[in-house]
Amino acid sequence: MTVKDLVRRARKARDSGKWNEAYDAYKAALDAADPVPSTSQERAELTGELGLCELALRKYRDAAEHLTWSLEQGCALTDEARLRFEMGQAKAAFYVIRLLLSVDPPDAEVFIDGKSIGPIARTYKLFLEPGQHMVRTRAPGREDALQMVRAEASAEIDLSMQLTRAAPRSAKDKGPAAPEPASASPAARPQAPSPWASWPGTLRIGGIAVTTATAAAGAVFLLRAHVVHGNLREADVVRRQQGWTSHTCREATAPAACAGIHDQVNQRDLFATLGKVSLATSAVFGVATAASFFTEVAVFGSAPRATSVRIVPVTTSERAGVLLEGAW
């Protein structure tokens, strides 16, 4: 069966909602396209369509990898395909951990949970299932480096691992090493009292923690609302192709599926409201925490160490928060 025949079969299964059959056909088409001279556009589209099938089958890690690779091909995709793949990639990333890994030296081999990740590179963009993972790197003449990674879904981690050179071993070093006599550790020097030791400092720590937590929760709620909204929009396109109109669910003989649609709409609105409230709460706590630095002189009669504290709101497509710059 040719690549065109496999693609035609995959599209037919996809349009019918037979995602397992579509997944098998797209995977076979991609495997068949690799050995022959195929255009970059064909490989990018096949990989992206395979990722959308994996997303529908809840294979979120594989979907994120394939959709990300497809989108990195740039102008090889059409505008319509790029839009669909970007929406799918955003949904898949919500359920996985995104690990941006850099290694030195660049010829080091990387293992995740004991399994090699494949071709050697200096930097990697990896997607992992939520939870705990062990990252190990090794290279000739270097000491192995180990790093434990633990995160929840939708987290993004930047990790840099540098392997130190292995110490040369002499003939004497090959034998068992004699135990070294234990020595008394030097007496610890008294530390100056921390500016956080007082109860105002404790309240500031709590204020920063609440600010960060509410900002993170708001970002998660808004992202969840975006995902639900995207699902509603895709489903609406399919229903309109089936003859639905904007008044179908308002009629007395409305289909039973309308109840599920209303539930999704309510869920989207709820997540959006919770996200906005959480971000607003984060801003209030952030301003209150910053204001405590300026009121310390009037209340306690002591001047803060810094001449000023700057508040910088930080907001991206995946997280939001407040950055405090200064010394206290």
GROMACS .gro file of C-alpha atoms in nm:
model
  328
    1MET     CA    1   0.000   0.000   0.000
    2THR     CA    2   0.142   0.339  -0.100
    3VAL     CA    3   0.182   0.641   0.126
    4LYS     CA    4  -0.112   0.815  -0.046
    5ASP     CA    5  -0.335   0.513   0.011
    6LEU     CA    6  -0.238   0.502   0.379
    7VAL     CA    7  -0.303   0.875   0.421
    8ARG     CA    8  -0.642   0.843   0.253
    9ARG     CA    9  -0.729   0.555   0.485
   10ALA     CA   10  -0.608   0.750   0.790
   11ARG     CA   11  -0.815   1.059   0.704
   12LYS     CA   12  -1.127   0.852   0.653
   13ALA     CA   13  -1.081   0.682   0.992
   14ARG     CA   14  -1.004   1.018   1.160
   15ASP     CA   15  -1.319   1.182   1.023
   16SER     CA   16  -1.521   0.884   1.150
   17GLY     CA   17  -1.372   0.913   1.499
   18LYS     CA   18  -1.185   0.581   1.469
   19TRP     CA   19  -0.866   0.709   1.629
   20ASN     CA   20  -0.690   0.375   1.676
   21GLU     CA   21  -0.732   0.293   1.308
   22ALA     CA   22  -0.624   0.644   1.209
   23TYR     CA   23  -0.318   0.619   1.437
   24ASP     CA   24  -0.207   0.289   1.279
   25ALA     CA   25  -0.255   0.426   0.926
   26TYR     CA   26  -0.066   0.752   0.991
   27LYS     CA   27   0.218   0.564   1.162
   28ALA     CA   28   0.245   0.324   0.869
   29ALA     CA   29   0.244   0.617   0.626
   30LEU     CA   30   0.521   0.791   0.820
   31ASP     CA   31   0.730   0.472   0.830
   32ALA     CA   32   0.677   0.423   0.457
   33ALA     CA   33   0.774   0.783   0.381
   34ASP     CA   34   1.108   0.769   0.567
   35PRO     CA   35   1.304   0.538   0.331
   36VAL     CA   36   1.201   0.723   0.014
   37PRO     CA   37   1.280   1.082  -0.086
   38SER     CA   38   0.979   1.263   0.060
   39THR     CA   39   0.933   1.634   0.104
   40SER     CA   40   0.978   1.797   0.443
   41GLN     CA   41   0.616   1.914   0.423
   42GLU     CA   42   0.492   1.556   0.387
   43ARG     CA   43   0.692   1.434   0.687
   44ALA     CA   44   0.588   1.734   0.898
   45GLU     CA   45   0.218   1.688   0.819
   46LEU     CA   46   0.226   1.312   0.879
   47THR     CA   47   0.404   1.359   1.212
   48GLY     CA   48   0.159   1.628   1.321
   49GLU     CA   49  -0.145   1.419   1.225
   50LEU     CA   50   0.003   1.125   1.415
   51GLY     CA   51   0.040   1.353   1.718
   52LEU     CA   52  -0.327   1.457   1.700
   53CYS     CA   53  -0.427   1.089   1.694
   54GLU     CA   54  -0.208   1.025   2.001
   55LEU     CA   55  -0.370   1.322   2.174
   56ALA     CA   56  -0.716   1.176   2.112
   57LEU     CA   57  -0.591   0.841   2.247
   58ARG     CA   58  -0.449   1.017   2.558
   59LYS     CA   59  -0.088   0.935   2.469
   60TYR     CA   60   0.007   1.283   2.582
   61ARG     CA   61   0.386   1.247   2.594
   62ASP     CA   62   0.411   1.101   2.243
   63ALA     CA   63   0.163   1.362   2.117
   64ALA     CA   64   0.367   1.648   2.262
   65GLU     CA   65   0.690   1.516   2.106
   66HIS     CA   66   0.544   1.462   1.758
   67LEU     CA   67   0.348   1.789   1.747
   68THR     CA   68   0.649   1.989   1.873
   69TRP     CA   69   0.877   1.835   1.610
   70SER     CA   70   0.622   1.905   1.337
   71LEU     CA   71   0.584   2.271   1.440
   72GLU     CA   72   0.963   2.314   1.444
   73GLN     CA   73   0.972   2.250   1.069
   74GLY     CA   74   0.851   2.608   1.017
   75CYS     CA   75   0.736   2.696   0.666
   76ALA     CA   76   0.690   2.329   0.572
   77LEU     CA   77   0.334   2.342   0.716
   78THR     CA   78   0.028   2.517   0.582
   79ASP     CA   79  -0.142   2.781   0.796
   80GLU     CA   80  -0.442   2.553   0.857
   81ALA     CA   81  -0.224   2.259   0.965
   82ARG     CA   82  -0.003   2.479   1.185
   83LEU     CA   83  -0.308   2.615   1.370
   84ARG     CA   84  -0.445   2.266   1.439
   85PHE     CA   85  -0.105   2.137   1.550
   86GLU     CA   86  -0.045   2.438   1.780
   87MET     CA   87  -0.379   2.380   1.954
   88GLY     CA   88  -0.302   2.011   1.991
   89GLN     CA   89   0.048   2.079   2.125
   90ALA     CA   90  -0.091   2.319   2.388
   91LYS     CA   91  -0.340   2.055   2.505
   92ALA     CA   92  -0.078   1.779   2.522
   93ALA     CA   93   0.169   2.002   2.712
   94PHE     CA   94  -0.096   2.055   2.981
   95TYR     CA   95  -0.066   1.689   3.083
   96VAL     CA   96   0.312   1.638   3.074
   97ILE     CA   97   0.640   1.780   3.207
   98ARG     CA   98   0.852   1.980   2.965
   99LEU     CA   99   1.227   1.934   3.031
  100LEU     CA  100   1.481   2.163   2.860
  101LEU     CA  101   1.814   1.985   2.914
  102SER     CA  102   2.166   2.100   2.826
  103VAL     CA  103   2.476   1.882   2.877
  104ASP     CA  104   2.851   1.943   2.879
  105PRO     CA  105   3.044   1.788   2.710
  106PRO     CA  106   2.816   1.771   2.405
  107ASP     CA  107   2.907   1.407   2.333
  108ALA     CA  108   2.758   1.288   2.662
  109GLU     CA  109   2.492   1.018   2.642
  110VAL     CA  110   2.166   1.088   2.828
  111PHE     CA  111   1.947   0.832   3.003
  112ILE     CA  112   1.599   0.890   3.145
  113ASP     CA  113   1.495   0.627   3.401
  114GLY     CA  114   1.770   0.400   3.270
  115LYS     CA  115   1.672   0.429   2.900
  116SER     CA  116   1.881   0.610   2.641
  117ILE     CA  117   1.691   0.898   2.477
  118GLY     CA  118   1.853   0.841   2.137
  119PRO     CA  119   2.078   1.062   1.921
  120ILE     CA  120   2.341   1.263   2.110
  121ALA     CA  121   2.305   1.643   2.114
  122ARG     CA  122   2.411   1.937   2.328
  123THR     CA  123   2.056   2.045   2.413
  124TYR     CA  124   1.734   1.848   2.435
  125LYS     CA  125   1.366   1.934   2.450
  126LEU     CA  126   1.201   1.640   2.626
  127PHE     CA  127   0.852   1.557   2.748
  128LEU     CA  128   0.801   1.334   3.053
  129GLU     CA  129   0.505   1.189   3.236
  130PRO     CA  130   0.418   1.371   3.562
  131GLY     CA  131   0.600   1.236   3.865
  132GLN     CA  132   0.962   1.151   3.950
  133HIS     CA  133   1.236   1.069   3.698
  134MET     CA  134   1.610   1.004   3.716
  135VAL     CA  135   1.830   1.179   3.459
  136ARG     CA  136   2.180   1.034   3.411
  137THR     CA  137   2.456   1.150   3.174
  138ARG     CA  138   2.784   0.977   3.096
  139ALA     CA  139   3.082   1.040   2.866
  140PRO     CA  140   3.426   0.883   2.819
  141GLY     CA  141   3.680   1.017   3.069
  142ARG     CA  142   3.410   1.189   3.278
  143GLU     CA  143   3.231   1.114   3.601
  144ASP     CA  144   2.864   1.022   3.559
  145ALA     CA  145   2.617   1.294   3.659
  146LEU     CA  146   2.282   1.216   3.820
  147GLN     CA  147   1.985   1.446   3.874
  148MET     CA  148   1.642   1.364   4.016
  149VAL     CA  149   1.353   1.548   3.849
  150ARG     CA  150   1.009   1.563   4.008
  151ALA     CA  151   0.721   1.781   3.890
  152GLU     CA  152   0.349   1.793   3.827
  153ALA     CA  153   0.173   1.811   3.489
  154SER     CA  154   0.223   2.128   3.279
  155ALA     CA  155   0.549   2.212   3.463
  156GLU     CA  156   0.852   2.337   3.268
  157ILE     CA  157   1.203   2.261   3.398
  158ASP     CA  158   1.538   2.402   3.281
  159LEU     CA  159   1.824   2.166   3.370
  160SER     CA  160   2.196   2.198   3.296
  161MET     CA  161   2.429   1.904   3.366
  162GLN     CA  162   2.809   1.929   3.349
  163LEU     CA  163   3.026   1.618   3.378
  164THR     CA  164   3.354   1.662   3.564
  165ARG     CA  165   3.672   1.493   3.442
  166ALA     CA  166   3.749   1.161   3.606
  167ALA     CA  167   4.053   1.168   3.835
  168PRO     CA  168   4.344   0.952   3.703
  169ARG     CA  169   4.393   0.634   3.905
  170SER     CA  170   4.742   0.507   3.996
  171ALA     CA  171   4.841   0.147   4.069
  172LYS     CA  172   4.805   0.211   4.440
  173ASP     CA  173   4.453   0.343   4.391
  174LYS     CA  174   4.342   0.011   4.241
  175GLY     CA  175   4.358  -0.162   4.579
  176PRO     CA  176   4.102  -0.117   4.852
  177ALA     CA  177   4.130   0.225   5.007
  178ALA     CA  178   4.222   0.236   5.375
  179PRO     CA  179   3.966   0.404   5.593
  180GLU     CA  180   4.066   0.757   5.691
  181PRO     CA  181   4.063   0.845   6.059
  182ALA     CA  182   3.769   1.051   6.158
  183SER     CA  183   3.851   1.409   6.246
  184ALA     CA  184   3.656   1.648   6.455
  185SER     CA  185   3.468   1.902   6.252
  186PRO     CA  186   3.553   2.266   6.322
  187ALA     CA  187   3.322   2.450   6.552
  188ALA     CA  188   3.050   2.627   6.365
  189ARG     CA  189   3.076   3.002   6.367
  190PRO     CA  190   2.784   3.187   6.517
  191GLN     CA  191   2.564   3.321   6.241
  192ALA     CA  192   2.423   3.668   6.238
  193PRO     CA  193   2.050   3.676   6.302
  194SER     CA  194   1.855   3.661   5.978
  195PRO     CA  195   1.631   3.954   5.888
  196TRP     CA  196   1.356   3.693   5.842
  197ALA     CA  197   1.382   3.569   6.200
  198SER     CA  198   1.136   3.823   6.335
  199TRP     CA  199   0.762   3.780   6.304
  200PRO     CA  200   0.733   4.054   6.036
  201GLY     CA  201   0.980   3.855   5.828
  202THR     CA  202   0.772   3.540   5.879
  203LEU     CA  203   0.463   3.724   5.757
  204ARG     CA  204   0.654   3.838   5.451
  205ILE     CA  205   0.754   3.481   5.372
  206GLY     CA  206   0.388   3.379   5.403
  207GLY     CA  207   0.283   3.670   5.180
  208ILE     CA  208   0.531   3.573   4.909
  209ALA     CA  209   0.424   3.208   4.931
  210VAL     CA  210   0.054   3.296   4.902
  211THR     CA  211   0.127   3.535   4.614
  212THR     CA  212   0.316   3.265   4.423
  213ALA     CA  213   0.059   2.992   4.497
  214THR     CA  214  -0.243   3.199   4.391
  215ALA     CA  215  -0.066   3.319   4.076
  216ALA     CA  216   0.023   2.962   3.980
  217ALA     CA  217  -0.332   2.844   4.051
  218GLY     CA  218  -0.475   3.126   3.840
  219ALA     CA  219  -0.251   3.034   3.547
  220VAL     CA  220  -0.356   2.668   3.571
  221PHE     CA  221  -0.727   2.758   3.586
  222LEU     CA  222  -0.700   2.989   3.284
  223LEU     CA  223  -0.507   2.728   3.085
  224ARG     CA  224  -0.770   2.468   3.171
  225ALA     CA  225  -1.044   2.706   3.055
  226HIS     CA  226  -0.854   2.754   2.728
  227VAL     CA  227  -0.833   2.377   2.675
  228VAL     CA  228  -1.207   2.329   2.740
  229HIS     CA  229  -1.287   2.623   2.507
  230GLY     CA  230  -1.074   2.466   2.235
  231ASN     CA  231  -1.257   2.134   2.273
  232LEU     CA  232  -1.592   2.312   2.246
  233ARG     CA  233  -1.486   2.495   1.933
  234GLU     CA  234  -1.361   2.178   1.763
  235ALA     CA  235  -1.678   1.991   1.855
  236ASP     CA  236  -1.890   2.281   1.726
  237VAL     CA  237  -1.722   2.259   1.386
  238VAL     CA  238  -1.805   1.888   1.364
  239ARG     CA  239  -2.168   1.943   1.471
  240ARG     CA  240  -2.220   2.217   1.217
  241GLN     CA  241  -2.100   1.981   0.947
  242GLN     CA  242  -2.369   1.741   1.071
  243GLY     CA  243  -2.642   2.003   1.030
  244TRP     CA  244  -2.656   2.160   1.376
  245THR     CA  245  -2.737   2.530   1.409
  246SER     CA  246  -2.704   2.781   1.690
  247HIS     CA  247  -3.071   2.719   1.783
  248THR     CA  248  -3.057   2.337   1.795
  249CYS     CA  249  -3.011   2.317   2.172
  250ARG     CA  250  -3.283   2.578   2.232
  251GLU     CA  251  -3.556   2.377   2.066
  252ALA     CA  252  -3.803   2.165   2.262
  253THR     CA  253  -3.673   1.849   2.094
  254ALA     CA  254  -3.307   1.927   2.164
  255PRO     CA  255  -3.068   1.628   2.135
  256ALA     CA  256  -2.945   1.464   2.453
  257ALA     CA  257  -2.590   1.580   2.372
  258CYS     CA  258  -2.692   1.937   2.454
  259ALA     CA  259  -2.677   1.863   2.827
  260GLY     CA  260  -2.311   1.768   2.794
  261ILE     CA  261  -2.241   2.082   2.593
  262HIS     CA  262  -2.398   2.299   2.865
  263ASP     CA  263  -2.186   2.124   3.128
  264GLN     CA  264  -1.868   2.195   2.930
  265VAL     CA  265  -1.965   2.561   2.886
  266ASN     CA  266  -2.028   2.593   3.261
  267GLN     CA  267  -1.697   2.420   3.332
  268ARG     CA  268  -1.510   2.659   3.101
  269ASP     CA  269  -1.673   2.965   3.261
  270LEU     CA  270  -1.599   2.832   3.610
  271PHE     CA  271  -1.230   2.777   3.534
  272ALA     CA  272  -1.204   3.121   3.373
  273THR     CA  273  -1.364   3.288   3.677
  274LEU     CA  274  -1.143   3.098   3.921
  275GLY     CA  275  -0.835   3.194   3.719
  276LYS     CA  276  -0.920   3.564   3.719
  277VAL     CA  277  -1.003   3.562   4.091
  278SER     CA  278  -0.678   3.380   4.174
  279LEU     CA  279  -0.467   3.626   3.974
  280ALA     CA  280  -0.645   3.921   4.137
  281THR     CA  281  -0.586   3.769   4.482
  282SER     CA  282  -0.219   3.716   4.393
  283ALA     CA  283  -0.184   4.082   4.298
  284VAL     CA  284  -0.342   4.195   4.629
  285PHE     CA  285  -0.109   3.980   4.840
  286GLY     CA  286   0.190   4.087   4.632
  287VAL     CA  287   0.118   4.456   4.683
  288ALA     CA  288   0.051   4.404   5.054
  289THR     CA  289   0.377   4.216   5.100
  290ALA     CA  290   0.573   4.485   4.918
  291ALA     CA  291   0.405   4.757   5.122
  292SER     CA  292   0.523   4.592   5.445
  293PHE     CA  293   0.880   4.691   5.361
  294PHE     CA  294   0.790   5.061   5.354
  295THR     CA  295   0.576   5.057   5.669
  296GLU     CA  296   0.845   4.892   5.883
  297VAL     CA  297   1.008   5.227   5.962
  298ALA     CA  298   0.686   5.382   6.093
  299VAL     CA  299   0.579   5.076   6.295
  300PHE     CA  300   0.906   4.940   6.434
  301GLY     CA  301   1.133   5.245   6.411
  302SER     CA  302   1.399   5.070   6.203
  303ALA     CA  303   1.497   5.147   5.847
  304PRO     CA  304   1.499   4.872   5.588
  305ARG     CA  305   1.836   4.778   5.444
  306ALA     CA  306   1.741   4.856   5.086
  307THR     CA  307   1.655   5.201   4.959
  308SER     CA  308   1.372   5.065   4.749
  309VAL     CA  309   1.179   4.753   4.655
  310ARG     CA  310   1.060   4.709   4.298
  311ILE     CA  311   0.751   4.506   4.207
  312VAL     CA  312   0.758   4.343   3.863
  313PRO     CA  313   0.448   4.150   3.744
  314VAL     CA  314   0.549   3.833   3.556
  315THR     CA  315   0.291   3.681   3.320
  316THR     CA  316   0.334   3.425   3.038
  317SER     CA  317   0.102   3.192   2.853
  318GLU     CA  318   0.160   2.922   3.117
  319ARG     CA  319   0.219   3.105   3.448
  320ALA     CA  320   0.182   3.437   3.626
  321GLY     CA  321   0.324   3.593   3.940
  322VAL     CA  322   0.493   3.891   4.104
  323LEU     CA  323   0.874   3.942   4.118
  324LEU     CA  324   1.009   4.144   4.413
  325GLU     CA  325   1.355   4.297   4.360
  326GLY     CA  326   1.553   4.458   4.642
  327ALA     CA  327   1.716   4.371   4.973
  328TRP     CA  328   1.561   4.339   5.316
   0.00000   0.00000   0.00000
